[in-house]
Coordinates of C-alpha atoms in Angstrom, one line a residue:
X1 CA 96.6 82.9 114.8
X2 CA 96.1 82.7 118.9
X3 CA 97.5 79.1 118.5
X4 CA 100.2 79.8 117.4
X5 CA 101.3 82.0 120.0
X6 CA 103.7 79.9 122.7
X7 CA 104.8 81.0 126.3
X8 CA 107.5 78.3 126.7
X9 CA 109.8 79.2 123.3
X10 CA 112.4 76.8 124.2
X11 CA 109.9 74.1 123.7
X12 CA 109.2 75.3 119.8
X13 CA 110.6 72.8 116.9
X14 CA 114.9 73.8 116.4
X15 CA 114.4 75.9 113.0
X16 CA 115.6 74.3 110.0
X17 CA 118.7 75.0 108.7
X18 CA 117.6 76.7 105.4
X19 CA 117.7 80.2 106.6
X20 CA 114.3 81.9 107.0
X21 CA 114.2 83.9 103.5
X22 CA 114.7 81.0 101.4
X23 CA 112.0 78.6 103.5
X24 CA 108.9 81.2 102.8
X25 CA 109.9 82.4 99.3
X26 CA 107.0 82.5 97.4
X27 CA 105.8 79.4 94.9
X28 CA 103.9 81.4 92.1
X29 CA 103.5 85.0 90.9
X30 CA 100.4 85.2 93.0
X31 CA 102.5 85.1 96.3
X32 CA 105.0 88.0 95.1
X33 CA 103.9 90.4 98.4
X34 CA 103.7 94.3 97.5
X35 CA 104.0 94.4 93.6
X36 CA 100.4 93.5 92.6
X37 CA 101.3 96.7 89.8
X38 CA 103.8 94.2 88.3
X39 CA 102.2 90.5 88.8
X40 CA 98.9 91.0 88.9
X41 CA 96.4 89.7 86.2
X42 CA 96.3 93.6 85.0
X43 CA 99.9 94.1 85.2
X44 CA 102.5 94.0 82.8
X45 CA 103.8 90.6 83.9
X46 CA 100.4 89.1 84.7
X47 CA 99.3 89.9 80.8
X48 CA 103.2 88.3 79.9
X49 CA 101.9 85.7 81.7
X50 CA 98.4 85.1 80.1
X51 CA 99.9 86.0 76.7
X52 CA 102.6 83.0 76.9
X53 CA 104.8 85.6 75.4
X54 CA 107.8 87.0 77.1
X55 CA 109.5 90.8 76.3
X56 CA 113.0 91.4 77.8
X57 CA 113.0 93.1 81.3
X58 CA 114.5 95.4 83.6
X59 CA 113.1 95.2 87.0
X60 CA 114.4 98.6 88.8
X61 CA 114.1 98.7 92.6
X62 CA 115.3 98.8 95.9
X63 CA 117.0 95.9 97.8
X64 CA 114.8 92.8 99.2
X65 CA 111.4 93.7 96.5
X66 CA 111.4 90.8 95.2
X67 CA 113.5 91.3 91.8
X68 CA 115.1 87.4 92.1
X69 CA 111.7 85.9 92.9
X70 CA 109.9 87.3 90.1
X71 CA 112.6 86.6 87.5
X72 CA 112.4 82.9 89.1
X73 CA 108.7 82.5 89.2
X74 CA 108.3 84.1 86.2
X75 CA 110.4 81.7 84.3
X76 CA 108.3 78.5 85.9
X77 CA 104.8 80.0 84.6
X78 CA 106.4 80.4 80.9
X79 CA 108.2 77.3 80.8
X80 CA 111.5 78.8 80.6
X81 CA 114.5 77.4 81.1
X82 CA 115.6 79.7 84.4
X83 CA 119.5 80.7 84.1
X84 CA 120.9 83.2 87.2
X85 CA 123.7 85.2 86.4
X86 CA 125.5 87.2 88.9
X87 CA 127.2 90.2 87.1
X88 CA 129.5 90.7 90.2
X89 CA 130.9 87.3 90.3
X90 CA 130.5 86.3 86.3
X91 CA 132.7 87.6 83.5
X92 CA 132.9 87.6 79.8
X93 CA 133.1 83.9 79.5
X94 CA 130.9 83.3 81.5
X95 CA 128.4 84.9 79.3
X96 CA 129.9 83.2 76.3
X97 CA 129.6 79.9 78.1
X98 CA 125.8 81.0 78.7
X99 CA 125.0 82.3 75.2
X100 CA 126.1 79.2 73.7
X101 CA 124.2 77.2 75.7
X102 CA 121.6 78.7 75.3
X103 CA 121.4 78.2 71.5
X104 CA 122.0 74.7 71.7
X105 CA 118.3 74.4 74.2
X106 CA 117.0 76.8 71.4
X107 CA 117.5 74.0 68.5
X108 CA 116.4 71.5 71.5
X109 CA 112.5 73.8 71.4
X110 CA 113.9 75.1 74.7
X111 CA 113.6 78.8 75.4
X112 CA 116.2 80.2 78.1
X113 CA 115.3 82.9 80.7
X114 CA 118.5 84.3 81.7
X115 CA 118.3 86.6 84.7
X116 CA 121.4 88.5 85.2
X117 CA 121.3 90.2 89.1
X118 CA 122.8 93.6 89.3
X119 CA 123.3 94.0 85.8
X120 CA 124.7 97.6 85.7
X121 CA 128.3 95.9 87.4
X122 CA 129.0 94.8 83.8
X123 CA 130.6 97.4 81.7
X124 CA 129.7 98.9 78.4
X125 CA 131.9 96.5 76.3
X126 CA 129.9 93.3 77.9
X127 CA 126.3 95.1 77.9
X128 CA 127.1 94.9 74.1
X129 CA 127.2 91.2 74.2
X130 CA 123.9 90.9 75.1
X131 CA 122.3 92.4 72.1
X132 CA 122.7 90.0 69.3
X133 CA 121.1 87.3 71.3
X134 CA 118.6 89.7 72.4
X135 CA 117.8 90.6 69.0
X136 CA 117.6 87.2 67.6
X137 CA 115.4 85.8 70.5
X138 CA 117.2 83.0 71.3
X139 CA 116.5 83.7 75.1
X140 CA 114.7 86.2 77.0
X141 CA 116.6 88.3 79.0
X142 CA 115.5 89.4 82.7
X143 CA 117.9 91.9 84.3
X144 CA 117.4 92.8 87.9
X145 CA 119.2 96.6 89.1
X146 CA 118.9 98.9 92.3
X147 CA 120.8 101.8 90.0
X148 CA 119.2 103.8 87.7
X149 CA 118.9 102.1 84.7
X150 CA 119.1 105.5 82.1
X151 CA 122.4 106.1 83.8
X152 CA 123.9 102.2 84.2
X153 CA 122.8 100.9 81.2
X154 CA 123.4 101.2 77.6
X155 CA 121.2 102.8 75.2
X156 CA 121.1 100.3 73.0
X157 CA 120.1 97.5 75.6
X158 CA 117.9 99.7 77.0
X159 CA 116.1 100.1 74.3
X160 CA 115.3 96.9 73.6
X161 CA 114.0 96.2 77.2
X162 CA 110.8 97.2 78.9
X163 CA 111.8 98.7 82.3
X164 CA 109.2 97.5 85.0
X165 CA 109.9 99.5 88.2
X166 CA 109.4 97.7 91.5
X167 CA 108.1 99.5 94.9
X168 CA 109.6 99.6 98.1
X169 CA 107.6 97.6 100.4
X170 CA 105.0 99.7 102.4
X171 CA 103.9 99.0 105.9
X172 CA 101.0 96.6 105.3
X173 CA 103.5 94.8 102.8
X174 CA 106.2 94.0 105.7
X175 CA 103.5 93.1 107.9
X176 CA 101.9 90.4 105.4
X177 CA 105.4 88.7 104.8
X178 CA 106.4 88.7 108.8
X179 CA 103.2 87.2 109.1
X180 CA 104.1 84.5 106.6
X181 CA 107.6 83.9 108.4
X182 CA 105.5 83.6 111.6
X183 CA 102.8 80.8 109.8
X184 CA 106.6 79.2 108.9
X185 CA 108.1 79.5 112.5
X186 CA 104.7 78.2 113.5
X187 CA 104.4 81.0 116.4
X188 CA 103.7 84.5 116.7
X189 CA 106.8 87.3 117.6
X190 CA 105.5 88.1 121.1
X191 CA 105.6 92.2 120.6
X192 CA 103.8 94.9 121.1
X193 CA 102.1 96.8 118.9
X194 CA 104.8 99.4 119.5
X195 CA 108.0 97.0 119.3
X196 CA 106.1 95.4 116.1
X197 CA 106.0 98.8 114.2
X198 CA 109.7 99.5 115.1
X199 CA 110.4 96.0 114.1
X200 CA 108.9 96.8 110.6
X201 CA 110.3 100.4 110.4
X202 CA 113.3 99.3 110.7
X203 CA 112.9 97.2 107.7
X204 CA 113.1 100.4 105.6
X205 CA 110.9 98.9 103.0
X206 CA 113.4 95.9 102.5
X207 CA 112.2 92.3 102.9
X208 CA 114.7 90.5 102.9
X209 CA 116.2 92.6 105.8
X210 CA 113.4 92.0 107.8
X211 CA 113.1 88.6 107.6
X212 CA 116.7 88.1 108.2
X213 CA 116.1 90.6 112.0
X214 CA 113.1 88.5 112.4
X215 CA 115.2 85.3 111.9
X216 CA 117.4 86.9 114.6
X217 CA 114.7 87.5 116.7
X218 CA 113.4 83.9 116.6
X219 CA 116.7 82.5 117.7
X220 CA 117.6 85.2 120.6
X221 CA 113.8 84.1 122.0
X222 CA 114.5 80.6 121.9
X223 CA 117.8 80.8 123.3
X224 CA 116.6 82.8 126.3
X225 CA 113.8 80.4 127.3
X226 CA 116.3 78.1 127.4
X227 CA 118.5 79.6 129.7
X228 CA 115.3 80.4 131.6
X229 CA 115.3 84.3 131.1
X230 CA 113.2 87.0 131.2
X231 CA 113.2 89.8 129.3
X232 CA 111.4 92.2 132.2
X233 CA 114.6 93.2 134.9
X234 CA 111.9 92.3 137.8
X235 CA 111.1 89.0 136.4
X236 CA 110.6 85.9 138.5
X237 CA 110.9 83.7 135.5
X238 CA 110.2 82.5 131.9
X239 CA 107.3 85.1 130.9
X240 CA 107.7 85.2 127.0
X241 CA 103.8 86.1 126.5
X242 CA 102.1 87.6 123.3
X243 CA 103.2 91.5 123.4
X244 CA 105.2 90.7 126.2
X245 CA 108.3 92.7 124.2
X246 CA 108.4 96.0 123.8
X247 CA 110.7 97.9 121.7
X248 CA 113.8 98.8 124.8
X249 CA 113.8 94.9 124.9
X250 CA 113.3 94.7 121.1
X251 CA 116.7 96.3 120.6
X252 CA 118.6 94.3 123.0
X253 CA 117.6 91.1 121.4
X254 CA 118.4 92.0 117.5
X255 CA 121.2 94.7 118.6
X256 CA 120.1 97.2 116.6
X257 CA 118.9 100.9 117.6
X258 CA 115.4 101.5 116.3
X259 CA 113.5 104.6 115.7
X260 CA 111.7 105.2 118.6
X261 CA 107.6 105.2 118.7
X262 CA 105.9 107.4 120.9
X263 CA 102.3 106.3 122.4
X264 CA 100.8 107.8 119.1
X265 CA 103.0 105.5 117.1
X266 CA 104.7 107.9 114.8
X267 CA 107.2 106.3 113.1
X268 CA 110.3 106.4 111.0
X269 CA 108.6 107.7 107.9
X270 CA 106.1 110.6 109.7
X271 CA 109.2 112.0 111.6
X272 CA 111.0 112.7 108.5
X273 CA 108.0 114.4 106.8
X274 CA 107.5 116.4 109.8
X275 CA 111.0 117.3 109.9
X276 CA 111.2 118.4 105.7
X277 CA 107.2 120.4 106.6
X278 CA 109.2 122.3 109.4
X279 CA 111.8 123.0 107.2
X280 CA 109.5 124.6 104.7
X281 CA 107.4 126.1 107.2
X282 CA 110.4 128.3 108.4
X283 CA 110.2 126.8 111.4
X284 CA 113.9 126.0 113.0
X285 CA 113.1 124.8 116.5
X286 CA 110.3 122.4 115.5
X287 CA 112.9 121.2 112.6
X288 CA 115.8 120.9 115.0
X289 CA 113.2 118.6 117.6
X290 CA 112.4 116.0 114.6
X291 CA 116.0 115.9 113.6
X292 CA 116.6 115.1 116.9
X293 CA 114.1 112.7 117.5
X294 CA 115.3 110.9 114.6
X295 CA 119.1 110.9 115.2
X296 CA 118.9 110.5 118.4
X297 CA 116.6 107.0 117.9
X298 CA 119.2 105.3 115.8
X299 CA 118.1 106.7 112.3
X300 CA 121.1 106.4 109.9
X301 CA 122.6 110.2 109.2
X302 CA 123.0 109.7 105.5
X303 CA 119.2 109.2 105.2
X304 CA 118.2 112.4 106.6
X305 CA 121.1 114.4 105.0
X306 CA 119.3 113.2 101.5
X307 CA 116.1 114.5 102.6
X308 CA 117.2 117.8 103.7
X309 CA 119.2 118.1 100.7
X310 CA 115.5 117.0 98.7
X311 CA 114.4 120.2 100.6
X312 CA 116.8 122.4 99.8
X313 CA 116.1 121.8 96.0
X314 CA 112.0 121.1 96.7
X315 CA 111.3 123.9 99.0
X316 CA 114.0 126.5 98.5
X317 CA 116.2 125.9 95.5
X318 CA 117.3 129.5 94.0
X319 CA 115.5 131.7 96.7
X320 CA 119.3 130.6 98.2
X321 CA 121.7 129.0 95.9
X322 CA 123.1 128.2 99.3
X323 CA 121.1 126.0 100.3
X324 CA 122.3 123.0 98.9
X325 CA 125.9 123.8 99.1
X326 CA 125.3 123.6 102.7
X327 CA 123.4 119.8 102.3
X328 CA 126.5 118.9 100.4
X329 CA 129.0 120.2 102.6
X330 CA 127.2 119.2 105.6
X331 CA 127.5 115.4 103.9
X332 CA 131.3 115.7 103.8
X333 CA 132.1 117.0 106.9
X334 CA 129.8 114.0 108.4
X335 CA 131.9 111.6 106.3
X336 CA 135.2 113.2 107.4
X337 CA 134.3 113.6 111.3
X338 CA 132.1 110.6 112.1
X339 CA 129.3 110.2 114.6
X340 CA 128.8 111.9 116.8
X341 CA 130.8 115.0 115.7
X342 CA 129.7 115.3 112.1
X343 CA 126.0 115.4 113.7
X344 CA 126.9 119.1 114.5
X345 CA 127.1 120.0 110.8
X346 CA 123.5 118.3 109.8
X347 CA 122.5 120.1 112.5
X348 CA 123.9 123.2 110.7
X349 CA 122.5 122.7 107.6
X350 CA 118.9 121.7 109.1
X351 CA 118.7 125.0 110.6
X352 CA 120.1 127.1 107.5
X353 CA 117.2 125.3 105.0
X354 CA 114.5 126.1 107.8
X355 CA 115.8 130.2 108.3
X356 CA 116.4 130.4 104.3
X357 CA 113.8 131.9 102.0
X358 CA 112.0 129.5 100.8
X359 CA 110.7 129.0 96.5
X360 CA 109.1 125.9 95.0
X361 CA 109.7 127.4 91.6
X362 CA 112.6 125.0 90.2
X363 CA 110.7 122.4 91.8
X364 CA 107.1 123.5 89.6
X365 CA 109.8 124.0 86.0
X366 CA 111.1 121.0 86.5
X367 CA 107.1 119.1 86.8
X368 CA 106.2 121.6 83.8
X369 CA 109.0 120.7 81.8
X370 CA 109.0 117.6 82.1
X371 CA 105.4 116.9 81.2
X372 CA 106.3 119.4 77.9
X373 CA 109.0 117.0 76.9
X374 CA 107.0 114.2 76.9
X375 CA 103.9 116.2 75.0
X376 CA 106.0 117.0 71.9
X377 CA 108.4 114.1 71.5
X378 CA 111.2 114.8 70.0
X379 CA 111.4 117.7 68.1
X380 CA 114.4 118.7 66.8
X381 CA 116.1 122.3 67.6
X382 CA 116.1 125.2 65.2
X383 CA 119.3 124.5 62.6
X384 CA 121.5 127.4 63.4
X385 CA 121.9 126.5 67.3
X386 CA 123.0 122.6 65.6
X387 CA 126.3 121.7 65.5
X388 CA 127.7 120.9 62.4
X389 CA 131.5 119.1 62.2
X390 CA 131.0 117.9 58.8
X391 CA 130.2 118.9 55.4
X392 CA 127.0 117.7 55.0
X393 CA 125.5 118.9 58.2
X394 CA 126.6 122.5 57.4
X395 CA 125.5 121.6 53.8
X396 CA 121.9 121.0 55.2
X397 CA 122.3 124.2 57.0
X398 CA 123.2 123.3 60.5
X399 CA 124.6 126.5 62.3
X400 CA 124.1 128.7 59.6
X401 CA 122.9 132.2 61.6
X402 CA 124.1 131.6 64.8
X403 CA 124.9 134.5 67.0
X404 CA 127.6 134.3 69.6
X405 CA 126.5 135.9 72.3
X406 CA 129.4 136.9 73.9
X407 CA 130.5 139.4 71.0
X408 CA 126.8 141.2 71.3
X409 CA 126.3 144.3 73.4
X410 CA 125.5 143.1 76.9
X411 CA 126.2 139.3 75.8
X412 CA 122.6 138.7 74.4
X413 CA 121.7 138.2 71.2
X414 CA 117.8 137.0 71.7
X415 CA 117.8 134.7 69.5
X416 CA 114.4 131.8 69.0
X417 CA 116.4 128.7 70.6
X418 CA 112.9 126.4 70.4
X419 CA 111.9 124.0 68.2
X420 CA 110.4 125.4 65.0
X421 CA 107.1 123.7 65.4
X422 CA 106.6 124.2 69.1
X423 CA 105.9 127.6 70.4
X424 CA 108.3 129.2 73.2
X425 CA 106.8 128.3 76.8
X426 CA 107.3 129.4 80.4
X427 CA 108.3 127.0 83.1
X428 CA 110.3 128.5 85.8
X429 CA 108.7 131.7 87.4
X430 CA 110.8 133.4 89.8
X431 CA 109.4 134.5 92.9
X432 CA 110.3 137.8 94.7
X433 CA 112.0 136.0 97.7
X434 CA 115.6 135.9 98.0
X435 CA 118.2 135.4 95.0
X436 CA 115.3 134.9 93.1
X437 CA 114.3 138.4 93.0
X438 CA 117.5 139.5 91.5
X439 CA 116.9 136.6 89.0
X440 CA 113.6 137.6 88.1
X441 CA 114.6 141.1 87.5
X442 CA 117.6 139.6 85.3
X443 CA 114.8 137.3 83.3
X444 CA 112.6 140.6 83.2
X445 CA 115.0 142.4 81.3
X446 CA 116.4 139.6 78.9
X447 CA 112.1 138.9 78.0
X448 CA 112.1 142.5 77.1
X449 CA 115.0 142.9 75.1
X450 CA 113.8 139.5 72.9
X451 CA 110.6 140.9 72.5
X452 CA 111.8 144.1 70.9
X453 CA 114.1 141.9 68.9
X454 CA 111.9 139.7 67.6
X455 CA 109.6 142.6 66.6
X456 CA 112.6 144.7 65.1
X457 CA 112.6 141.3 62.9
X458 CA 109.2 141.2 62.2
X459 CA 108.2 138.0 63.8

């Protein structure tokens, strides 16, 4: 791409008005950039595809994946009619007005793809609506969320929907679609390799937001070889050359703070696992230098206070109950005080997580249990801890031979709470480190006691 490259940018062709985004969206499924999992020939949409038969969708993910393009393209290779809906502009009759429509292009041999964008803004009452034409096929629906869908959506929708999750867009991703908006722009950003990594960083994974700063970028460089600047303070004149730009002059163009990139490169995503591998390495000085280095480059406080409070769950949990209190509080007081006060408290709770004892063991149940849950489906609990508000369920027995633990010596009553045709397992193993040391003496003693119960009862 050497041609493309262009010292005089003032003389490039005025970029059209379409904004950038919408000029390089992509024409088939084949050009969707970073979901290949979704859209390629072994992916769920690629065998949709092939098939000529469409299910109902959710596609989960972050902002700028590609959620709207997919729903569009996918729409052109079926030969569906393709029907946007905006759930935070559209309302019940708009949905009315839709549905009907779409019935009368069913009787017409026309099938309907409607594609409703941030579908969890509608309420439970108007999810509802969507299940009778669902159900009779009338048009396939194609939802698009950046919220968990289990939480947003209802059940019964839900159900009836196969949920395809959509990745945030890696580092080779963002550099494949700036290099498409750079084929479109017909020349080249002239960066270096430094102010291009920042440039991509900054991205966060989001597309759309990249091509909008690189949109930005485009325009500020054409504008100043027009006015016949240089970028460099000891310039003579015009000297806009390929990686010509590094990232100091990178952030006065888009004006925007960027991580900063050090000669090895390290970017936005190894500080912050260097910063959450200090913090489990007890280490507080090397933890408070990559919060630092992060904060101090323009990275947005909210992001690290999730990851520290991912640490304090990950890498200590109930060594020190603490330890998340303090993520939480530290997020207040940061939303109360502002920058560059509320720093001091992340600051805080960075240093408490790396001086706390430190356990993995909530973060090991929760991997065992969760594989467990899907092993054995779902088995019902033993009757007597069911509840039973009616007749028949305490006719069937639900209940019946519960013990309240409360009015038992020492509040314990030992009972089997486990399904009756899955045997009791172990999933979270104290360690001898902190509050977990009391805790696994408490766990100790309950084990014990329902051992000699269960043996007092002959089982």
């Amino acid at each position: 791409m050497a041609d493309l490259f262009d010292a005089d940018l003032g003389s490039a062709a005025p970029a059209e008005a379409v904004p950038l985004a919408e000029r390089i969206r992509p024409a088939s499924l084949g050009e969707i950039i970073g979901q290949e999992h979704l859209t390629g020939p072994e992916g769920p949409i690629g065998r949709m595809v092939a098939a000529g038969r469409l299910s109902s969708l959710v596609l989960w993910g972050p902002p700028g994946t590609g959620k709207t393009s997919i729903a569009r393209l996918l729409a052109e290779a079926a030969s569906y009619r393709f029907v946007p809906l905006s759930a935070v502009f559209s309302g019940v009759a708009d949905l009315k007005k839709v549905f009907a429509e779409a019935e009368v292009q069913a009787r017409m041999g026309h099938r309907t793809l409607l594609f409703v964008d941030e579908i969890h803004r509608f309420n439970r009452s108007q999810q509802d609506g969507f299940l009778p034409f669902v159900e009779a096929g009338l048009f396939f629906n194609d939802t698009a969320t950046t919220e968990n869908p289990s939480f947003e959506l209802n059940a019964a929708l839900l159900s009836r929907c196969q949920v395809l999750v959509l990745k945030r867009l890696d580092d080779e991703a963002l550099e494949a679609l700036l290099a498409r908006a750079e084929q479109a722009e017909g020349r080249v950003l002239p960066l270096t390799e430094e102010a291009r990594a920042a440039l991509i960083a900054s991205a966060d994974g989001d597309g759309r937001f990249l091509l909008n700063q690189a949109e930005m970028l485009f325009t500020a460089l054409s504008a100043s070889a027009k006015a016949g600047n240089d970028l460099s303070p000891d310039a003579a004149g015009p000297r806009l050359l390929p990686g010509s730009i590094d990232t100091d002059q990178l952030r006065t163009l888009i004006q925007r703070r960027l991580p900063v990139y050090d000669k090895d490169r390290e970017g936005h995503y190894g500080l912050i696992s260097a910063l959450h591998k200090s913090i489990r390495g007890s280490d507080p000085q090397a933890a408070l230098y990559y919060l630092a280095r992060m904060l101090t480059a323009g990275e947005e406080p909210l992001y690290v206070l999730r990851r520290l409070t991912r640490a304090a769950v990950e890498d200590i949990g109930l060594a020190d109950p603490q330890a998340l209190a303090q993520c939480m509080a530290a997020k207040d007081a940061f939303d109360f005080l502002g920058s560059p006060e509320g720093e001091l408290a992340i600051v805080q709770a960075c240093l408490y997580l790396a001086t706390a004892p430190k356990s993995n063991a909530v973060y090991v149940a929760q991997k065992e249990a969760w594989k467990s849950a899907k092993a054995h489906g779902s088995l019902s609990p033993p009757k007597h801890i069911l509840g039973a508000p009616t007749k028949l369920m305490r006719e069937l027995g639900h209940g019946e031979g519960y013990a309240y633990d409360h009015d038992l010596p020492d509040a314990f009553s030992g009972q089997d709470y486990w399904p009756e045709e899955m045997e009791a397992e172990t999933y979270y193993r104290p360690t001898d480190r902190g509050f977990e040391k009391r805790l696994a003496e408490r766990l100790a003693w309950w084990n014990e006691r329902r051992e000699q119960q269960q043996q007092q009862e002959g089982r």
